[in-house]
Amino acid sequence: MKTCYFDYNATAPLRPEARDAWLSATEDLWLNPSSPYRAAARVHAHLAEARARVAGLFAVAAERVVFNSGATEANNAIFAHWAATLPADASIGVSPTEHPSVLAAAQHFFGERVTWLALNGNGAVDVAALKNVLCERQLAAVSAMAANNETGILNDWTAIATACRTQGVMTHCDASQWIGKLPLDGLRSYDFVTGAAHKFGGPKGVGLCLLPAENSGFMSLKGGYQEFGYRAGTEDVAGILAMVAALEVAQLGSADGRDAFLLKLRQALPSVEVIGMEAERLWNTALLIMPEFASVRWIRALEKRGFLVSAGSACSTGKQGPSPVLAAMGVPAAAMQRVLRVSSGWATSVADWLALAAAIAECDSELSCESADSNSTVISI
Ligand code: PLP
């Protein structure tokens, strides 16, 4: 049975270009790039070239690009840096729909000094409300993601960056779900930008962070002088080259498949709700509230047919209570039990999307029969 993967927001399969770059670097560029001999200087040159290619894509100076292990590390490091360098009573603004790696780091380092940013009716940061807060309160920094991993809802991050810059407020944008899906133009207007290779077809455990143009005293890991002293640790050159290869071929996608899926799905199951239907969303994501049956039953029934979908953030599945993102958007607790997230990527076709719609309709019949059977069993006992 063919597996149809619909959980790209959790992680994407490795792109062939990334695999080729990784294999060739693993064979050929395995020396420590900081070693003193010429052969290692060649590895260092590849690393520098990879940094220049990333800098070119974001249109920033190469010194702003730091390679690391991914977005969780970078998000934590930024809040740790702010906690260490901002005044002891400084408050920061954070969107309540951030990824757990931002929410937890913000709470850990700033506790009561976090101001939760208001959302608009579409579940994005309310820019007008943010402007008011920036005028009224002394926020020292603001963190707002580019695109949400659960709902796909996009923040108006250009307006957020402009509003903060006008007030001289430091900014961070977790762009993990944006990078590789939508144009990178403009992200450089944030002081800090974080991203993860495995979200766009690069390897896991590799990521990137853009730092402020001026030296900020940022230090993510202490130790050796790798990454200009911003992040100690021997660089994973093969992983970094694979990440850059994936980023360079990342196509800007189209919503055609997702929208055809939604049309077909709602013909079969008209009472399926789509979170953020009216909002600007990632082209690859649909967060559904199913009319009946718990998420886990849908996930299992779909997996039996070869479709892998999720119930929201992979980081929270089975480990935490209801999604803080959906709670912040006012989704009722009962509805959260019936959520399905489907997200596509570079290897998904429109035919895959249509097959998923058909499979969901089949699962609905199967789950309804199961429920009818279990009800009749209860009666007969
Ligand atoms: N931020 C967002 C928006 C994400 O979707 C993820 C992935 O789960 C992360 C951060 C964490 O990324 P990583 O897996 O690189 O730690």
Short mmCIF file of N, CA and C in Angstrom, two decimals, residues 204-314:
data_model
loop_
_atom_site.label_atom_id
_atom_site.label_comp_id
_atom_site.label_asym_id
_atom_site.label_seq_id
_atom_site.Cartn_x
_atom_site.Cartn_y
_atom_site.Cartn_z
N LYS A 204 16.97 16.51 9.79
CA LYS A 204 16.59 16.90 11.16
C LYS A 204 17.84 17.28 11.95
N GLY A 205 17.66 18.10 12.97
CA GLY A 205 18.79 18.46 13.83
C GLY A 205 19.68 19.54 13.23
N VAL A 206 19.20 20.23 12.22
CA VAL A 206 19.96 21.33 11.62
C VAL A 206 19.01 22.51 11.45
N GLY A 207 19.50 23.70 11.73
CA GLY A 207 18.65 24.88 11.58
C GLY A 207 19.47 26.12 11.37
N LEU A 208 18.77 27.22 11.31
CA LEU A 208 19.47 28.49 11.10
C LEU A 208 18.78 29.58 11.90
N CYS A 209 19.60 30.60 12.17
CA CYS A 209 19.09 31.74 12.92
C CYS A 209 19.71 32.99 12.30
N LEU A 210 18.89 33.99 12.04
CA LEU A 210 19.43 35.29 11.63
C LEU A 210 19.55 36.15 12.87
N LEU A 211 20.68 36.79 13.02
CA LEU A 211 20.93 37.66 14.18
C LEU A 211 20.79 39.11 13.76
N PRO A 212 20.70 40.02 14.73
CA PRO A 212 20.62 41.45 14.39
C PRO A 212 21.87 41.89 13.61
N ALA A 213 21.68 42.92 12.78
CA ALA A 213 22.79 43.40 11.96
C ALA A 213 23.94 43.89 12.84
N GLU A 214 23.60 44.55 13.96
CA GLU A 214 24.67 45.00 14.86
C GLU A 214 24.94 43.88 15.86
N ASN A 215 26.20 43.76 16.27
CA ASN A 215 26.56 42.72 17.23
C ASN A 215 25.74 42.89 18.51
N SER A 216 25.02 41.84 18.87
CA SER A 216 24.08 41.95 19.97
C SER A 216 24.59 41.28 21.25
N GLY A 217 25.78 40.72 21.22
CA GLY A 217 26.28 39.98 22.39
C GLY A 217 25.61 38.63 22.52
N PHE A 218 24.89 38.22 21.46
CA PHE A 218 24.19 36.92 21.49
C PHE A 218 25.19 35.77 21.59
N MET A 219 24.92 34.82 22.47
CA MET A 219 25.74 33.61 22.52
C MET A 219 24.83 32.44 22.86
N SER A 220 24.66 31.57 21.90
CA SER A 220 23.71 30.48 22.08
C SER A 220 24.31 29.35 22.90
N LEU A 221 25.51 28.92 22.53
CA LEU A 221 26.22 27.89 23.30
C LEU A 221 27.65 28.38 23.55
N LYS A 222 28.08 28.23 24.78
CA LYS A 222 29.44 28.68 25.13
C LYS A 222 30.42 27.55 24.88
N GLY A 223 31.63 27.89 24.48
CA GLY A 223 32.63 26.86 24.23
C GLY A 223 33.63 27.37 23.23
N GLY A 224 33.83 26.63 22.15
CA GLY A 224 34.77 27.02 21.10
C GLY A 224 34.25 28.23 20.32
N TYR A 225 35.08 28.66 19.36
CA TYR A 225 34.74 29.90 18.65
C TYR A 225 34.08 29.61 17.30
N GLN A 226 33.27 28.56 17.22
CA GLN A 226 32.57 28.32 15.95
C GLN A 226 31.49 29.38 15.75
N GLU A 227 31.02 29.50 14.54
CA GLU A 227 29.89 30.42 14.22
C GLU A 227 30.14 31.82 14.79
N PHE A 228 31.30 32.35 14.52
CA PHE A 228 31.70 33.71 14.97
C PHE A 228 31.64 33.87 16.49
N GLY A 229 31.65 32.75 17.20
CA GLY A 229 31.55 32.83 18.66
C GLY A 229 30.11 32.89 19.16
N TYR A 230 29.14 32.88 18.23
CA TYR A 230 27.72 32.95 18.65
C TYR A 230 27.19 31.60 19.11
N ARG A 231 27.80 30.54 18.55
CA ARG A 231 27.29 29.19 18.89
C ARG A 231 28.43 28.19 18.80
N ALA A 232 28.88 27.76 19.98
CA ALA A 232 30.00 26.82 20.01
C ALA A 232 29.53 25.43 19.58
N GLY A 233 30.48 24.62 19.16
CA GLY A 233 30.16 23.24 18.75
C GLY A 233 30.58 23.02 17.31
N THR A 234 31.21 21.88 17.05
CA THR A 234 31.65 21.56 15.69
C THR A 234 30.46 21.57 14.74
N GLU A 235 30.57 22.30 13.67
CA GLU A 235 29.44 22.41 12.75
C GLU A 235 29.19 21.09 12.02
N ASP A 236 27.92 20.79 11.81
CA ASP A 236 27.51 19.62 11.02
C ASP A 236 27.51 20.06 9.56
N VAL A 237 28.69 20.01 8.95
CA VAL A 237 28.83 20.58 7.60
C VAL A 237 27.92 19.86 6.60
N ALA A 238 27.86 18.53 6.70
CA ALA A 238 27.02 17.78 5.76
C ALA A 238 25.55 18.18 5.93
N GLY A 239 25.12 18.28 7.18
CA GLY A 239 23.73 18.67 7.45
C GLY A 239 23.43 20.08 6.95
N ILE A 240 24.40 20.96 7.16
CA ILE A 240 24.21 22.36 6.73
C ILE A 240 24.14 22.43 5.20
N LEU A 241 25.03 21.71 4.51
CA LEU A 241 25.00 21.74 3.04
C LEU A 241 23.69 21.14 2.52
N ALA A 242 23.21 20.10 3.21
CA ALA A 242 21.94 19.50 2.80
C ALA A 242 20.79 20.49 3.02
N MET A 243 20.84 21.20 4.14
CA MET A 243 19.79 22.20 4.42
C MET A 243 19.77 23.27 3.33
N VAL A 244 20.96 23.74 2.96
CA VAL A 244 21.02 24.82 1.97
C VAL A 244 20.52 24.30 0.61
N ALA A 245 20.90 23.06 0.27
CA ALA A 245 20.43 22.48 -1.00
C ALA A 245 18.91 22.42 -1.01
N ALA A 246 18.32 22.01 0.12
CA ALA A 246 16.86 21.91 0.20
C ALA A 246 16.23 23.30 0.08
N LEU A 247 16.82 24.26 0.74
CA LEU A 247 16.24 25.61 0.74
C LEU A 247 16.29 26.21 -0.67
N GLU A 248 17.36 25.93 -1.37
CA GLU A 248 17.49 26.52 -2.71
C GLU A 248 16.47 25.96 -3.70
N VAL A 249 16.06 24.70 -3.50
CA VAL A 249 15.09 24.14 -4.46
C VAL A 249 13.66 24.25 -3.94
N ALA A 250 13.50 24.73 -2.70
CA ALA A 250 12.14 24.78 -2.13
C ALA A 250 11.25 25.63 -3.05
N GLN A 251 10.20 25.01 -3.52
CA GLN A 251 9.28 25.72 -4.42
C GLN A 251 8.26 26.48 -3.61
N LEU A 252 7.86 27.60 -4.12
CA LEU A 252 6.71 28.27 -3.51
C LEU A 252 5.51 27.46 -3.96
N GLY A 253 4.73 26.95 -3.04
CA GLY A 253 3.67 26.02 -3.42
C GLY A 253 2.39 26.72 -3.83
N SER A 254 1.44 25.87 -4.24
CA SER A 254 0.14 26.41 -4.63
C SER A 254 -0.92 25.76 -3.77
N ALA A 255 -2.00 26.51 -3.50
CA ALA A 255 -3.08 25.99 -2.66
C ALA A 255 -4.07 25.16 -3.46
N ASP A 256 -3.80 24.93 -4.75
CA ASP A 256 -4.80 24.24 -5.60
C ASP A 256 -5.23 22.89 -5.01
N GLY A 257 -4.24 22.07 -4.63
CA GLY A 257 -4.56 20.74 -4.11
C GLY A 257 -5.37 20.83 -2.84
N ARG A 258 -4.92 21.66 -1.91
CA ARG A 258 -5.61 21.81 -0.63
C ARG A 258 -7.05 22.31 -0.84
N ASP A 259 -7.21 23.26 -1.75
CA ASP A 259 -8.55 23.82 -1.94
C ASP A 259 -9.48 22.83 -2.64
N ALA A 260 -8.91 22.05 -3.57
CA ALA A 260 -9.73 21.01 -4.24
C ALA A 260 -10.16 19.97 -3.20
N PHE A 261 -9.24 19.66 -2.29
CA PHE A 261 -9.53 18.71 -1.20
C PHE A 261 -10.70 19.22 -0.34
N LEU A 262 -10.60 20.50 0.04
CA LEU A 262 -11.64 21.05 0.94
C LEU A 262 -13.01 21.03 0.26
N LEU A 263 -12.99 21.34 -1.03
CA LEU A 263 -14.25 21.34 -1.78
C LEU A 263 -14.86 19.94 -1.77
N LYS A 264 -14.03 18.96 -2.12
CA LYS A 264 -14.51 17.57 -2.21
C LYS A 264 -14.93 17.06 -0.83
N LEU A 265 -14.12 17.42 0.17
CA LEU A 265 -14.42 16.94 1.53
C LEU A 265 -15.76 17.49 2.01
N ARG A 266 -15.98 18.77 1.72
CA ARG A 266 -17.21 19.38 2.25
C ARG A 266 -18.44 18.95 1.45
N GLN A 267 -18.20 18.45 0.23
CA GLN A 267 -19.34 17.85 -0.49
C GLN A 267 -19.74 16.56 0.21
N ALA A 268 -18.74 15.81 0.65
CA ALA A 268 -19.02 14.52 1.30
C ALA A 268 -19.49 14.72 2.75
N LEU A 269 -18.83 15.64 3.45
CA LEU A 269 -19.14 15.87 4.88
C LEU A 269 -19.34 17.37 5.10
N PRO A 270 -20.53 17.87 4.80
CA PRO A 270 -20.74 19.33 4.83
C PRO A 270 -20.49 19.95 6.20
N SER A 271 -20.58 19.18 7.28
CA SER A 271 -20.42 19.84 8.58
C SER A 271 -18.98 19.86 9.10
N VAL A 272 -18.02 19.46 8.26
CA VAL A 272 -16.61 19.63 8.67
C VAL A 272 -16.33 21.13 8.75
N GLU A 273 -15.70 21.55 9.85
CA GLU A 273 -15.31 22.98 9.95
C GLU A 273 -13.84 23.12 9.63
N VAL A 274 -13.47 24.25 9.05
CA VAL A 274 -12.06 24.51 8.74
C VAL A 274 -11.64 25.72 9.56
N ILE A 275 -10.65 25.51 10.42
CA ILE A 275 -10.18 26.62 11.27
C ILE A 275 -9.42 27.62 10.40
N GLY A 276 -9.80 28.88 10.54
CA GLY A 276 -9.08 29.94 9.81
C GLY A 276 -9.43 30.00 8.34
N MET A 277 -10.62 29.52 7.98
CA MET A 277 -11.03 29.49 6.57
C MET A 277 -10.96 30.90 5.95
N GLU A 278 -11.26 31.91 6.75
CA GLU A 278 -11.28 33.28 6.21
C GLU A 278 -9.92 33.96 6.35
N ALA A 279 -8.99 33.30 7.03
CA ALA A 279 -7.70 33.96 7.32
C ALA A 279 -6.71 33.70 6.19
N GLU A 280 -5.68 34.52 6.12
CA GLU A 280 -4.55 34.24 5.24
C GLU A 280 -3.84 33.04 5.83
N ARG A 281 -3.68 31.99 5.03
CA ARG A 281 -3.10 30.76 5.57
C ARG A 281 -2.01 30.23 4.66
N LEU A 282 -1.17 29.38 5.21
CA LEU A 282 -0.21 28.65 4.39
C LEU A 282 -0.98 27.85 3.34
N TRP A 283 -0.40 27.74 2.16
CA TRP A 283 -1.06 27.04 1.06
C TRP A 283 -1.16 25.53 1.30
N ASN A 284 -0.41 25.01 2.27
CA ASN A 284 -0.30 23.54 2.40
C ASN A 284 -1.12 22.97 3.54
N THR A 285 -1.77 23.83 4.33
CA THR A 285 -2.33 23.37 5.62
C THR A 285 -3.85 23.50 5.66
N ALA A 286 -4.50 22.49 6.24
CA ALA A 286 -5.93 22.62 6.59
C ALA A 286 -6.11 22.02 7.98
N LEU A 287 -6.66 22.81 8.88
CA LEU A 287 -6.96 22.29 10.22
C LEU A 287 -8.47 22.10 10.31
N LEU A 288 -8.87 20.84 10.43
CA LEU A 288 -10.29 20.50 10.35
C LEU A 288 -10.85 20.17 11.73
N ILE A 289 -12.08 20.57 11.95
CA ILE A 289 -12.79 20.04 13.12
C ILE A 289 -13.85 19.10 12.57
N MET A 290 -13.66 17.83 12.87
CA MET A 290 -14.55 16.82 12.32
C MET A 290 -15.88 16.84 13.10
N PRO A 291 -16.98 16.51 12.42
CA PRO A 291 -18.28 16.59 13.10
C PRO A 291 -18.41 15.58 14.23
N GLU A 292 -17.75 14.44 14.10
CA GLU A 292 -17.87 13.39 15.12
C GLU A 292 -16.55 12.67 15.27
N PHE A 293 -16.39 11.93 16.31
CA PHE A 293 -15.29 10.98 16.58
C PHE A 293 -13.99 11.70 16.94
N ALA A 294 -13.32 11.13 17.93
CA ALA A 294 -12.07 11.71 18.44
C ALA A 294 -10.97 11.63 17.37
N SER A 295 -10.05 12.59 17.43
CA SER A 295 -8.95 12.67 16.45
C SER A 295 -8.25 11.33 16.28
N VAL A 296 -7.98 10.67 17.41
CA VAL A 296 -7.17 9.45 17.34
C VAL A 296 -7.86 8.38 16.50
N ARG A 297 -9.18 8.34 16.51
CA ARG A 297 -9.90 7.33 15.71
C ARG A 297 -9.76 7.64 14.22
N TRP A 298 -9.83 8.91 13.88
CA TRP A 298 -9.64 9.30 12.47
C TRP A 298 -8.21 8.96 12.03
N ILE A 299 -7.26 9.30 12.91
CA ILE A 299 -5.85 9.08 12.54
C ILE A 299 -5.60 7.60 12.27
N ARG A 300 -6.14 6.76 13.13
CA ARG A 300 -5.93 5.30 12.96
C ARG A 300 -6.64 4.80 11.71
N ALA A 301 -7.88 5.24 11.53
CA ALA A 301 -8.65 4.76 10.37
C ALA A 301 -7.97 5.21 9.07
N LEU A 302 -7.45 6.43 9.06
CA LEU A 302 -6.77 6.92 7.85
C LEU A 302 -5.45 6.18 7.63
N GLU A 303 -4.74 5.91 8.72
CA GLU A 303 -3.45 5.22 8.58
C GLU A 303 -3.66 3.82 7.98
N LYS A 304 -4.76 3.17 8.37
CA LYS A 304 -5.05 1.84 7.80
C LYS A 304 -5.17 1.92 6.28
N ARG A 305 -5.58 3.09 5.78
CA ARG A 305 -5.72 3.29 4.33
C ARG A 305 -4.48 3.92 3.71
N GLY A 306 -3.44 4.09 4.53
CA GLY A 306 -2.17 4.60 3.98
C GLY A 306 -1.99 6.11 4.09
N PHE A 307 -2.88 6.81 4.82
CA PHE A 307 -2.77 8.27 4.92
C PHE A 307 -2.28 8.66 6.32
N LEU A 308 -1.21 9.41 6.37
CA LEU A 308 -0.67 9.86 7.66
C LEU A 308 -1.06 11.32 7.88
N VAL A 309 -1.89 11.56 8.89
CA VAL A 309 -2.31 12.92 9.23
C VAL A 309 -2.09 13.10 10.73
N SER A 310 -2.32 14.31 11.20
CA SER A 310 -2.02 14.56 12.60
C SER A 310 -3.21 15.24 13.28
N ALA A 311 -3.06 15.40 14.60
CA ALA A 311 -4.14 16.06 15.33
C ALA A 311 -3.70 17.45 15.78
N GLY A 312 -2.71 18.01 15.14
CA GLY A 312 -2.22 19.33 15.56
C GLY A 312 -0.73 19.28 15.62
N SER A 313 -0.15 19.95 16.63
CA SER A 313 1.30 20.00 16.72
C SER A 313 1.86 18.63 17.11
N ALA A 314 2.86 18.15 16.34
CA ALA A 314 3.49 16.86 16.68
C ALA A 314 4.13 16.93 18.05
#
